Short mmCIF file of N, CA and C in Angstrom, two decimals:
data_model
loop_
_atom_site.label_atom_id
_atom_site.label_comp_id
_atom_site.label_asym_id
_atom_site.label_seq_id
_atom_site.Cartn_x
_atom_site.Cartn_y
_atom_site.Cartn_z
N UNK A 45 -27.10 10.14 27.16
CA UNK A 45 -26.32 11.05 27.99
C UNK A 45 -27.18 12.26 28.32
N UNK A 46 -27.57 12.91 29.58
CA UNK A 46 -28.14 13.79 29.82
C UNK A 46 -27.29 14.97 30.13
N UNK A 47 -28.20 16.11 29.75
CA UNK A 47 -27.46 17.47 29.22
C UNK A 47 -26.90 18.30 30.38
N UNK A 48 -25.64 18.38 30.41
CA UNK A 48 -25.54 19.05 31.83
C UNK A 48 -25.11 20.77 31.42
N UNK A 49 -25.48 21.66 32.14
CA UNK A 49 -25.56 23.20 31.49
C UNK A 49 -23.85 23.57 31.97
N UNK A 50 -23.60 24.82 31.24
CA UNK A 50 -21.90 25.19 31.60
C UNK A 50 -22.13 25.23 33.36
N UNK A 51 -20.96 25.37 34.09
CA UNK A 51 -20.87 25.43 35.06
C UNK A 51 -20.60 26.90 35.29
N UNK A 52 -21.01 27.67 36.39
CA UNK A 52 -21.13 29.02 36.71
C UNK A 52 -20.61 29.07 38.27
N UNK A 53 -18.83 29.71 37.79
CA UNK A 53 -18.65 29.94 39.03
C UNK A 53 -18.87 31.41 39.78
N UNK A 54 -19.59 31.22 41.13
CA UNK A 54 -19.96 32.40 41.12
C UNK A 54 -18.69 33.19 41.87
N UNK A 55 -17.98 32.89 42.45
CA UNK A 55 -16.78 33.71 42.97
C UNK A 55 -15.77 34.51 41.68
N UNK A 56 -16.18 34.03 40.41
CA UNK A 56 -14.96 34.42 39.87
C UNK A 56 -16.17 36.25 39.27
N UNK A 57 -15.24 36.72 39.00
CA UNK A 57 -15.32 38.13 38.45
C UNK A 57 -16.04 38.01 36.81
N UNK A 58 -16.61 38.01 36.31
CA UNK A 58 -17.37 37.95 35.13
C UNK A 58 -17.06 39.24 34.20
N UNK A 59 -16.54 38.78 33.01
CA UNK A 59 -16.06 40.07 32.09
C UNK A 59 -16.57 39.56 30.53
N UNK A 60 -16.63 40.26 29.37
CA UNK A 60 -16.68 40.02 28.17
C UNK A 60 -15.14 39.60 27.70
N UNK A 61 -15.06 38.45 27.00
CA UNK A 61 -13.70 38.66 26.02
C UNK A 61 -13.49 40.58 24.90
N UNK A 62 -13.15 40.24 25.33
CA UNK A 62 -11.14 39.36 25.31
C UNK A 62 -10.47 39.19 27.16
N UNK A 63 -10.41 38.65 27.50
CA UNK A 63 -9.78 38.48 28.76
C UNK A 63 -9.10 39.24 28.80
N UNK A 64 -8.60 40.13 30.11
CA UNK A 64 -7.80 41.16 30.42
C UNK A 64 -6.35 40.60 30.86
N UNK A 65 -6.17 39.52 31.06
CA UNK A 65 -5.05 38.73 31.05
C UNK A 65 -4.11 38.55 29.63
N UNK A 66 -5.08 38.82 28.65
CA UNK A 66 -4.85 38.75 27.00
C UNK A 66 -4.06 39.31 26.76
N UNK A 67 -4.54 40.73 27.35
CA UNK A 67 -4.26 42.26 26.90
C UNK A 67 -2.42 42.22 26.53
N UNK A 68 -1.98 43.15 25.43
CA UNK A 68 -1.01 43.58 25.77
C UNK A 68 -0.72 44.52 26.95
N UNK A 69 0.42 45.07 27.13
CA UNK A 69 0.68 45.53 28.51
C UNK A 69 0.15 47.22 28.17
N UNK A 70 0.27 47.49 27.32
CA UNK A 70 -0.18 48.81 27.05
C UNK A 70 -1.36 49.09 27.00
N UNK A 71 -2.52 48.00 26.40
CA UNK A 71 -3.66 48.24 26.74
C UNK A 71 -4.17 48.08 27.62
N UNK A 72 -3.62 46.98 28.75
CA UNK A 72 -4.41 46.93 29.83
C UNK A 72 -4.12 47.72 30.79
N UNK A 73 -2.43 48.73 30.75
CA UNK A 73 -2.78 49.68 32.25
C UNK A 73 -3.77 50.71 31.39
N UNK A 74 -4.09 51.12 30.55
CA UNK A 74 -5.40 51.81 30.04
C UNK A 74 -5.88 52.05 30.67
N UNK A 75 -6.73 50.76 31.10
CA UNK A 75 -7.63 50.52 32.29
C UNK A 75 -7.22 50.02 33.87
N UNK A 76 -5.98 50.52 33.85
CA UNK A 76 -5.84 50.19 35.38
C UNK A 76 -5.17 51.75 36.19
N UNK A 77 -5.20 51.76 37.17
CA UNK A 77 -4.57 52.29 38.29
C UNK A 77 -3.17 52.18 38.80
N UNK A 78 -2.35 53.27 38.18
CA UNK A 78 -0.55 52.67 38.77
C UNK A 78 -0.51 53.71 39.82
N UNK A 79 0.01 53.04 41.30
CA UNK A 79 0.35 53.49 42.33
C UNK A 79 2.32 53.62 42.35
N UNK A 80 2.61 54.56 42.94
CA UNK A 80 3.87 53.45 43.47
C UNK A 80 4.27 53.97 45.12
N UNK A 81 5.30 53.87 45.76
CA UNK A 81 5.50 54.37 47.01
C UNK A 81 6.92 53.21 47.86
N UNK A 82 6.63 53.02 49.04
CA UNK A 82 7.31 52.68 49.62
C UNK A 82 7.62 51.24 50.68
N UNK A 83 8.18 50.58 51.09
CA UNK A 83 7.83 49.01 51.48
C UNK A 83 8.89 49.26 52.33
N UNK A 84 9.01 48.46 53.35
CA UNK A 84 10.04 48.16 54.02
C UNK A 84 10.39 46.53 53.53
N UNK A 85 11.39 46.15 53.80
CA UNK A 85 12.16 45.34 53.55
C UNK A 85 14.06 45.03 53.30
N UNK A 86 14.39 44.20 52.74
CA UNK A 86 16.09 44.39 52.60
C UNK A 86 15.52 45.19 51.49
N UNK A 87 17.54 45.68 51.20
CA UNK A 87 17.21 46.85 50.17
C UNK A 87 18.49 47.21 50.66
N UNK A 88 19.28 47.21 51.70
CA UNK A 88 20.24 48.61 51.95
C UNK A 88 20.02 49.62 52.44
N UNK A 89 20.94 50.67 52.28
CA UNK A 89 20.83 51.84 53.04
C UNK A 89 19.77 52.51 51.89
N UNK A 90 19.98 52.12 51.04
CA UNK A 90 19.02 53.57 49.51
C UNK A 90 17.53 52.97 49.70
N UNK A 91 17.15 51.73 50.60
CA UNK A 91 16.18 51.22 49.85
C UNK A 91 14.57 52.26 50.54
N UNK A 92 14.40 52.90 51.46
CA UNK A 92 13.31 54.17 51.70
C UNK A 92 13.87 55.55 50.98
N UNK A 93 14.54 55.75 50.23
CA UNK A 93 14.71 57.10 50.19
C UNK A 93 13.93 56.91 48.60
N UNK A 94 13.52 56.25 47.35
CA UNK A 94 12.65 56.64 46.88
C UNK A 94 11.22 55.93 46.77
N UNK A 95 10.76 56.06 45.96
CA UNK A 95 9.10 55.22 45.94
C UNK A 95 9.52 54.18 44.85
N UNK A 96 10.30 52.90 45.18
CA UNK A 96 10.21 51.84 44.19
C UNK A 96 8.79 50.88 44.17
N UNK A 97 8.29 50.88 45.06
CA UNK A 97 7.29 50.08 45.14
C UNK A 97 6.42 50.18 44.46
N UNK A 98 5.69 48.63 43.51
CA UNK A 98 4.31 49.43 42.85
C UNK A 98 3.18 48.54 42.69
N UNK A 99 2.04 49.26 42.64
CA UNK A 99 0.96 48.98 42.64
C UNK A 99 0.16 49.13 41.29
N UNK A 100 -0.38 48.14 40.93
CA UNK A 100 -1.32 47.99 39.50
C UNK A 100 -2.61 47.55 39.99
N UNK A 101 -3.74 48.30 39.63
CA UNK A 101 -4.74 48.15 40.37
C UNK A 101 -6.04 47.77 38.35
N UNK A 102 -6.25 46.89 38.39
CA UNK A 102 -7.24 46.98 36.97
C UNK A 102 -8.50 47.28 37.84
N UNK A 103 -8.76 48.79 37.12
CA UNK A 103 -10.60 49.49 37.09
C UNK A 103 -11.53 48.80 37.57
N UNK A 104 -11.66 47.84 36.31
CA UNK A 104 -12.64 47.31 36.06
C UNK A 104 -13.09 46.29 37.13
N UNK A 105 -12.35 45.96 37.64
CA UNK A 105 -12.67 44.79 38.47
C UNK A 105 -11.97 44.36 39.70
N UNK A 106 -11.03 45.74 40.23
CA UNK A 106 -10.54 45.50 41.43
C UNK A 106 -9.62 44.65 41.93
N UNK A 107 -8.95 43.80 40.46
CA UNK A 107 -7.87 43.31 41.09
C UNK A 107 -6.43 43.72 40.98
N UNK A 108 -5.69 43.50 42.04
CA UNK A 108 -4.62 43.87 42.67
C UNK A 108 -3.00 43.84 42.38
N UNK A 109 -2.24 44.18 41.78
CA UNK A 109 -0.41 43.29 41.36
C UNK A 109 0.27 44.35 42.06
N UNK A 110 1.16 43.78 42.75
CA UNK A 110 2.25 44.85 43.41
C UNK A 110 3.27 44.30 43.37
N UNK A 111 4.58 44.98 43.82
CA UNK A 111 5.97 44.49 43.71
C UNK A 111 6.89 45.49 43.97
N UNK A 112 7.71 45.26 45.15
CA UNK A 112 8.33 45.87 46.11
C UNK A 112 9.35 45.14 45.73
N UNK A 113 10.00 44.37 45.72
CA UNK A 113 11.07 43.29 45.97
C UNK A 113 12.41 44.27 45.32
N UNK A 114 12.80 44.82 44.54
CA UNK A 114 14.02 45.44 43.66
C UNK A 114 14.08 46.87 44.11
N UNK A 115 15.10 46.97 43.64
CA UNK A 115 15.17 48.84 43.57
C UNK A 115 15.07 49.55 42.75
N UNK A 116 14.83 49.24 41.62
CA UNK A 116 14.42 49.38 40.17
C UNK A 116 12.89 49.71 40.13
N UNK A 117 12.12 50.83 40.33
CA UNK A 117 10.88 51.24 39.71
C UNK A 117 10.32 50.50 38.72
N UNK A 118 11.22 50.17 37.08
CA UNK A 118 11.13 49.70 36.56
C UNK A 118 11.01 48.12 35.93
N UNK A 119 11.67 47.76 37.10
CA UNK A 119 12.11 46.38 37.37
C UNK A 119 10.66 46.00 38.44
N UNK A 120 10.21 46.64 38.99
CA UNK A 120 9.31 46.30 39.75
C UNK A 120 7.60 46.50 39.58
N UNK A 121 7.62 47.70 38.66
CA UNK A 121 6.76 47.77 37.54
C UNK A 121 6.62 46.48 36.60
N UNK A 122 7.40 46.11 35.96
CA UNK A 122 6.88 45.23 35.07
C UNK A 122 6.74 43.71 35.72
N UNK A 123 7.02 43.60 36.89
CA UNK A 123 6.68 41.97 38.22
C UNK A 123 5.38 42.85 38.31
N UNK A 124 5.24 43.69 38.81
CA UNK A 124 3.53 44.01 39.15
C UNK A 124 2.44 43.97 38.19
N UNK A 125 3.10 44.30 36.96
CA UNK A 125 2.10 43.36 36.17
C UNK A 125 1.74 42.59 35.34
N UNK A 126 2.96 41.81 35.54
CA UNK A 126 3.04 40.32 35.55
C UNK A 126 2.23 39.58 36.65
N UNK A 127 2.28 40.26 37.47
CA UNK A 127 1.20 39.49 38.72
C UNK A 127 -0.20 40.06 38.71
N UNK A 128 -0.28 41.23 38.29
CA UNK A 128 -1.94 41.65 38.08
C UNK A 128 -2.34 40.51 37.12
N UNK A 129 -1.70 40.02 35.98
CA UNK A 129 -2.13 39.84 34.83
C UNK A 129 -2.14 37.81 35.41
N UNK A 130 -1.72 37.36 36.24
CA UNK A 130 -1.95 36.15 37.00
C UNK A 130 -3.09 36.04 37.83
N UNK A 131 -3.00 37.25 38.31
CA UNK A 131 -4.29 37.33 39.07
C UNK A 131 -5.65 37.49 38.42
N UNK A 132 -5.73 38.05 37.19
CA UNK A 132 -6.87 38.28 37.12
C UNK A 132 -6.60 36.94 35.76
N UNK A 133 -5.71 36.28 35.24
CA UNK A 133 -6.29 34.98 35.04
C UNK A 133 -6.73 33.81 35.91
N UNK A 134 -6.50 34.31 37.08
CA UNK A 134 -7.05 33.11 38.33
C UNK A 134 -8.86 33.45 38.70
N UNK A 135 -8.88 34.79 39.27
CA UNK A 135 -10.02 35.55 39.31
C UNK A 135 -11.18 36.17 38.37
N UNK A 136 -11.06 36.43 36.86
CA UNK A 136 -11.84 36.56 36.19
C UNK A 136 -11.85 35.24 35.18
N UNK A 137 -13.20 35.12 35.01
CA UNK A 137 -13.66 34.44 33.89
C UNK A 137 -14.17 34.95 32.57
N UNK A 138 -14.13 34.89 31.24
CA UNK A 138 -14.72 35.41 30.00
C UNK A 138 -15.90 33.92 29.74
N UNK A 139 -17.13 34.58 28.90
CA UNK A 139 -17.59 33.76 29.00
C UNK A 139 -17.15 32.87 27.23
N UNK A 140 -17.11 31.54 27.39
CA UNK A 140 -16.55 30.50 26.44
C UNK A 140 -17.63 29.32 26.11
N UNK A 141 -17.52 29.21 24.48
CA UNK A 141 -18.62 28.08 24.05
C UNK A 141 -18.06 26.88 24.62
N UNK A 142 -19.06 26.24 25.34
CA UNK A 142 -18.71 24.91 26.15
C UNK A 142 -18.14 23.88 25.01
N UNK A 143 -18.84 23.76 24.27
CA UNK A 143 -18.00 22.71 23.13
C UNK A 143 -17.60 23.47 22.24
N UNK A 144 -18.13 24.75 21.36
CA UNK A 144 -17.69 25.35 20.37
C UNK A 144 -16.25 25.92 20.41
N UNK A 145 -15.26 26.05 21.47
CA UNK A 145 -14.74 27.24 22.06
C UNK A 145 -13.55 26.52 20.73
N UNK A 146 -12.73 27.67 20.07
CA UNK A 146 -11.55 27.46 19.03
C UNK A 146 -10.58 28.46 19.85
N UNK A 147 -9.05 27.22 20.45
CA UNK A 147 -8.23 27.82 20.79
C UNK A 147 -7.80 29.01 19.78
N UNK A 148 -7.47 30.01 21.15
CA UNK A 148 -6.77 31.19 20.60
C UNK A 148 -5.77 31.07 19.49
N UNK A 149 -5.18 31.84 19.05
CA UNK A 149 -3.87 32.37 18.37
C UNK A 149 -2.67 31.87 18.99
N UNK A 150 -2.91 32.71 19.92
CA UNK A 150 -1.96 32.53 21.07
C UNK A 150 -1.82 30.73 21.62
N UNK A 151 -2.80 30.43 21.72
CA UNK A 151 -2.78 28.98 21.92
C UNK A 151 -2.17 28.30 20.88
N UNK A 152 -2.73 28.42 19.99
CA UNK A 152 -2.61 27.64 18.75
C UNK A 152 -0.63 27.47 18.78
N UNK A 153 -0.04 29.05 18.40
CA UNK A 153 1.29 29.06 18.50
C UNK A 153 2.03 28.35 19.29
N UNK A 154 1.29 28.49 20.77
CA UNK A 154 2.45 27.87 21.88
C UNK A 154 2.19 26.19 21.76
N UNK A 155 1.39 26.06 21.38
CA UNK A 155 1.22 24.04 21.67
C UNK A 155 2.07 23.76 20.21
N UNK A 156 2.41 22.55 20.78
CA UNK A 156 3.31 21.48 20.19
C UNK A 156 2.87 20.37 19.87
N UNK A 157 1.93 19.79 19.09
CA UNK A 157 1.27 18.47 19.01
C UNK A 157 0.35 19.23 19.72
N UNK A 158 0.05 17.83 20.96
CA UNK A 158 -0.50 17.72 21.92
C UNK A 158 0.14 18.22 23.66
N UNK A 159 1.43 19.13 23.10
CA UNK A 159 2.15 19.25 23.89
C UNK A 159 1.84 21.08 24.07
N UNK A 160 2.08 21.24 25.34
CA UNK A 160 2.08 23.20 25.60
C UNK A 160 3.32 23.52 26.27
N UNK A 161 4.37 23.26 25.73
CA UNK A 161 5.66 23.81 26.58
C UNK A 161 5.47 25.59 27.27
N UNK A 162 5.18 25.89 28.36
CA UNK A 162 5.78 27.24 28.58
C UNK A 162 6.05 27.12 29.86
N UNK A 163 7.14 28.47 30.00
CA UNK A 163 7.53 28.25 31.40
C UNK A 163 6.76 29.19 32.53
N UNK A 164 6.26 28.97 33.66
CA UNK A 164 5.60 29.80 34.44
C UNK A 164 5.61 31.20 34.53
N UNK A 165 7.15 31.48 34.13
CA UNK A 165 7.69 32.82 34.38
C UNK A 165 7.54 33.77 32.62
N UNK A 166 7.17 32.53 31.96
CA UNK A 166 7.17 33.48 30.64
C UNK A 166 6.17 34.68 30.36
N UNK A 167 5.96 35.62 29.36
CA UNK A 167 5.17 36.24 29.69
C UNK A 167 3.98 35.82 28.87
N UNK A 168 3.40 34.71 28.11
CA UNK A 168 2.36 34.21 27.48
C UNK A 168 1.65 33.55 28.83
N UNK A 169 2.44 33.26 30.27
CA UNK A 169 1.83 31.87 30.64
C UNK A 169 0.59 32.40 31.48
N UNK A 170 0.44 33.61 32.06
CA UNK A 170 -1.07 34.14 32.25
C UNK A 170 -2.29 34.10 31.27
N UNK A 171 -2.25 34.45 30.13
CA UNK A 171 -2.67 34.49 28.97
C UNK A 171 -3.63 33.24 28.86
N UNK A 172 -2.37 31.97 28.63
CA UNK A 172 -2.41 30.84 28.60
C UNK A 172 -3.62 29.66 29.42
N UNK A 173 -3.31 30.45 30.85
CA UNK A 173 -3.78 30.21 31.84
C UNK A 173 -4.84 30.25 32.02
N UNK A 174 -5.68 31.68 31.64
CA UNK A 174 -6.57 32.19 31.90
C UNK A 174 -7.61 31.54 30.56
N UNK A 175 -6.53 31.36 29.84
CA UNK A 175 -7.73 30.51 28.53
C UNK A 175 -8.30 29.15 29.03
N UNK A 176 -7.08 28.72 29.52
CA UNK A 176 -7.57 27.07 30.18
C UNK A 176 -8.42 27.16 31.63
N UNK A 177 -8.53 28.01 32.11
CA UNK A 177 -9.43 27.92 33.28
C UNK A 177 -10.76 28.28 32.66
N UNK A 178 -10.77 29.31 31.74
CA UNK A 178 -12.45 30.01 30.83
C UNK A 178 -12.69 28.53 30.45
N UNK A 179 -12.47 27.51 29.92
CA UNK A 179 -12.30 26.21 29.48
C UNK A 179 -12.76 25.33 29.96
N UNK A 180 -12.08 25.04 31.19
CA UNK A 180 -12.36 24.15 32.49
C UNK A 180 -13.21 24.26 33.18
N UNK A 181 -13.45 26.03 33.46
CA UNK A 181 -14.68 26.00 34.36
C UNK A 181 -16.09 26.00 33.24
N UNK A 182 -16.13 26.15 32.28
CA UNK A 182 -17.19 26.35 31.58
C UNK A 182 -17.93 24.78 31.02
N UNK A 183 -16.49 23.81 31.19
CA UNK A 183 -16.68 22.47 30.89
C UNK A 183 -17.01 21.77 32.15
N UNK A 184 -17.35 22.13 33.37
CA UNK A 184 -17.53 21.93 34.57
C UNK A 184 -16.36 20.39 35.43
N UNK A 185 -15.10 21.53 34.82
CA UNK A 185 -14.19 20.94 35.71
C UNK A 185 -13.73 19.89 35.22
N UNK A 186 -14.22 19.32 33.52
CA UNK A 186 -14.26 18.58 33.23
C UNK A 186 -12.82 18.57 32.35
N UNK A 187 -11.63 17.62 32.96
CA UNK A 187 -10.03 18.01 32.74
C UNK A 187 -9.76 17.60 31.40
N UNK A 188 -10.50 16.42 30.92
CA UNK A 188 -10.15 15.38 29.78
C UNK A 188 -10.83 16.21 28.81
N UNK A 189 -11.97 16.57 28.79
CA UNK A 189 -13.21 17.37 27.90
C UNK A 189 -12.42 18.33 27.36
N UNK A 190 -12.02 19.45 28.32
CA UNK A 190 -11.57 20.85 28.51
C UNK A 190 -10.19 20.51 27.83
N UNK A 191 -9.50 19.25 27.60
CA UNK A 191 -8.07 19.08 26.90
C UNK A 191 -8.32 18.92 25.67
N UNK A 192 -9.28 17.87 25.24
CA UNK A 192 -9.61 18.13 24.00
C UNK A 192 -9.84 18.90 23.37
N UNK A 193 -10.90 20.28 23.83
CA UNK A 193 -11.18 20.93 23.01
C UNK A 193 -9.49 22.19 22.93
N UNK A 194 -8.97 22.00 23.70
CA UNK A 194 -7.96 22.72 23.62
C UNK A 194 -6.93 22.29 23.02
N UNK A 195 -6.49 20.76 22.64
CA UNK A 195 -5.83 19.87 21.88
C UNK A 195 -4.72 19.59 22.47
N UNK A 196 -4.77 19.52 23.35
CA UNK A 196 -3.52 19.11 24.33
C UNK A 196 -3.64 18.01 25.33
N UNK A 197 -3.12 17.44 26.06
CA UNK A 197 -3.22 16.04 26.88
C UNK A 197 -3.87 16.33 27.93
N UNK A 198 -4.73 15.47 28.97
CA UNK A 198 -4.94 16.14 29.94
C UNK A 198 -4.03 16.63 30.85
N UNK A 199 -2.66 15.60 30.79
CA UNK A 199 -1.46 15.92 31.88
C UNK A 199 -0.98 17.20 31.18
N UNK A 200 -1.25 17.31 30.06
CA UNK A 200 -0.07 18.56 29.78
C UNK A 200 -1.40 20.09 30.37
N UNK A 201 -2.23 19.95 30.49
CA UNK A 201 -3.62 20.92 30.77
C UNK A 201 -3.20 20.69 32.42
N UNK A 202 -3.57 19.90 33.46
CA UNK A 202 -3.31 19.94 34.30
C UNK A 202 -1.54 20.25 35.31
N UNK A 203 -0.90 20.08 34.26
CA UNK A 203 0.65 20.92 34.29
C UNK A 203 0.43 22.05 34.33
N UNK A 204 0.14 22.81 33.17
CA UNK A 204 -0.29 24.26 33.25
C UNK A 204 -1.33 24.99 34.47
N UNK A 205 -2.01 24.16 34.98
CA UNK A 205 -2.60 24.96 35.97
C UNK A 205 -1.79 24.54 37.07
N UNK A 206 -1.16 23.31 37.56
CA UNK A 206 -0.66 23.28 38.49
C UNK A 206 0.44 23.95 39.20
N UNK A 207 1.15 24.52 37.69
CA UNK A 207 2.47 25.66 38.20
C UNK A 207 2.43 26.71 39.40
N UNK A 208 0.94 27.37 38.84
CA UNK A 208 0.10 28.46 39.74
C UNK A 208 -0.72 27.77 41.07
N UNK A 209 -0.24 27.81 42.11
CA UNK A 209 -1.00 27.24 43.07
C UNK A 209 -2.71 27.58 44.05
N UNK A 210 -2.61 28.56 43.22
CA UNK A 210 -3.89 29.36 43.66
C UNK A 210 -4.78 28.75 42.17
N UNK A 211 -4.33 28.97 41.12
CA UNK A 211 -5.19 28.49 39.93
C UNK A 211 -5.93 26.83 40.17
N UNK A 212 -4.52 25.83 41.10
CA UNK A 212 -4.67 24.84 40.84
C UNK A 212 -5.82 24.43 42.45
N UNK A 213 -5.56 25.37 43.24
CA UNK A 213 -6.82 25.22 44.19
C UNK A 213 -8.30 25.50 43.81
N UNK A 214 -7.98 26.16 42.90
CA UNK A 214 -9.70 27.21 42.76
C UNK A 214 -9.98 25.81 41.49
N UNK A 215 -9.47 25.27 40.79
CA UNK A 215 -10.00 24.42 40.02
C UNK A 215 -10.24 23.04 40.95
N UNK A 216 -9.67 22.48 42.28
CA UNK A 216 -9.83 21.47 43.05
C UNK A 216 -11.01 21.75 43.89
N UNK A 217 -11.50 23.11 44.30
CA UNK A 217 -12.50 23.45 44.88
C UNK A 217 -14.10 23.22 43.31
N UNK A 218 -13.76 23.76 42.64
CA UNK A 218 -14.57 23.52 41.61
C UNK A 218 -15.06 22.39 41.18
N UNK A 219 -14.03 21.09 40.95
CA UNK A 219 -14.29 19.53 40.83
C UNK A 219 -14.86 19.64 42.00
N UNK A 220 -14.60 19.99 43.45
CA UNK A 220 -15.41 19.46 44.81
C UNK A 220 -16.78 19.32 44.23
N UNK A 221 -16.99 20.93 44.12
CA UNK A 221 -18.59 21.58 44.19
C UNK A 221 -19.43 20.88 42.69
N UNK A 222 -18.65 20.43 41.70
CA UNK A 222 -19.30 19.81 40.92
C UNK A 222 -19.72 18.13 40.93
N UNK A 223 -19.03 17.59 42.46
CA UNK A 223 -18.70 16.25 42.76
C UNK A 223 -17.32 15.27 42.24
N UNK A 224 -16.93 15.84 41.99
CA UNK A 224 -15.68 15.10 41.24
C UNK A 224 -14.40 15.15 42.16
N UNK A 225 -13.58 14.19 42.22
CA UNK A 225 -12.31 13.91 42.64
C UNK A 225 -11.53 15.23 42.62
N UNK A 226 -10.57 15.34 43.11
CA UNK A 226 -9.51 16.78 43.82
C UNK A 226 -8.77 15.95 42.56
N UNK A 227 -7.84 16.99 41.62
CA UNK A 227 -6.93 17.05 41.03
C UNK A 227 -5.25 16.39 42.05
N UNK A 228 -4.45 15.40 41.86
CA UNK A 228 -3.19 15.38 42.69
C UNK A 228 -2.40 16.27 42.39
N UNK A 229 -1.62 16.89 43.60
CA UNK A 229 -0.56 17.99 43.28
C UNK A 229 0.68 17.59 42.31
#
């Protein structure tokens, strides 16, 4: 078998672990930028008269979570970063031992057997996410490899990315560029 080196994607954002997707919520606006202000949309008559809208901007690396949708500041604060924290498990990578890598904590807890029950909307499943893509892309896309070392099935690994539809493109573009078959939706 000849040695093939990790795969290096160059679009994704490059950071040290601990992944910022990891973070609890307190440590990571630390390092981010909270905006808030104003959106048009439904809402009612109240919905311009204050600044519900908000913006989570992480420092370090420029990516983006917002959330307008409620009238709740608060309520819309914590969707924004819930979506920063999606985004930058889609967009950043930590770097991970290609074969050495020992699921997280966090991993360890949520799998079941060979099984990873979570639901898209939970708040582990960025976390989650962002471990199995550091994984995948470092195993060069490699779905069956990247399940093992994570101890889960490949269908139950390819479930988890497929929830997120941006996660599950950027890993179908990745098999392209490494030669391999497109993942089915």
């Amino acid at each position: 078998m000849t040695y093939r080196p990790p795969f290096v994607d160059e679009k994704s954002i490059k950071v040290s672990a601990p992944h910022p997707a990891t973070l609890e919520d307190d440590d990571l606006l630390k390092v981010c930028e909270t905006e808030t202000g104003r959106i048009s949309g439904p809402g009612g008559q109240h919905r311009n008269k204050v600044d519900t809208a908000v913006w989570i901007t992480h420092t370090p690396t420029g990516v983006e979570g917002h959330a307008g949708e409620r009238r709740s500041q608060i309520q819309n604060r914590a969707r924004a970063l819930f979506r920063l924290k999606l985004k930058l498990a889609i967009k950043v990578r930590t770097i991970v031992s290609r074969d050495g890598h020992v699921p997280s904590e966090l991993w360890k807890r949520r799998r079941q057997g060979e099984k990873l029950p979570v639901n898209p909307e939970h708040e582990d499943y960025p976390a989650l996410l962002a471990e199995a893509l550091d994984v995948v892309t470092v195993r060069r896309y490699d779905m069956a490899g990247a399940a093992g070392i994570l101890g889960v099935t490949m269908s139950q690994l390819s479930r988890l990315i497929r929830h997120e539809r941006h996660a599950f493109a950027k890993v179908n573009e990745g098999r392209e560029a490494c030669g391999l078959t497109r993942l089915r939706s």
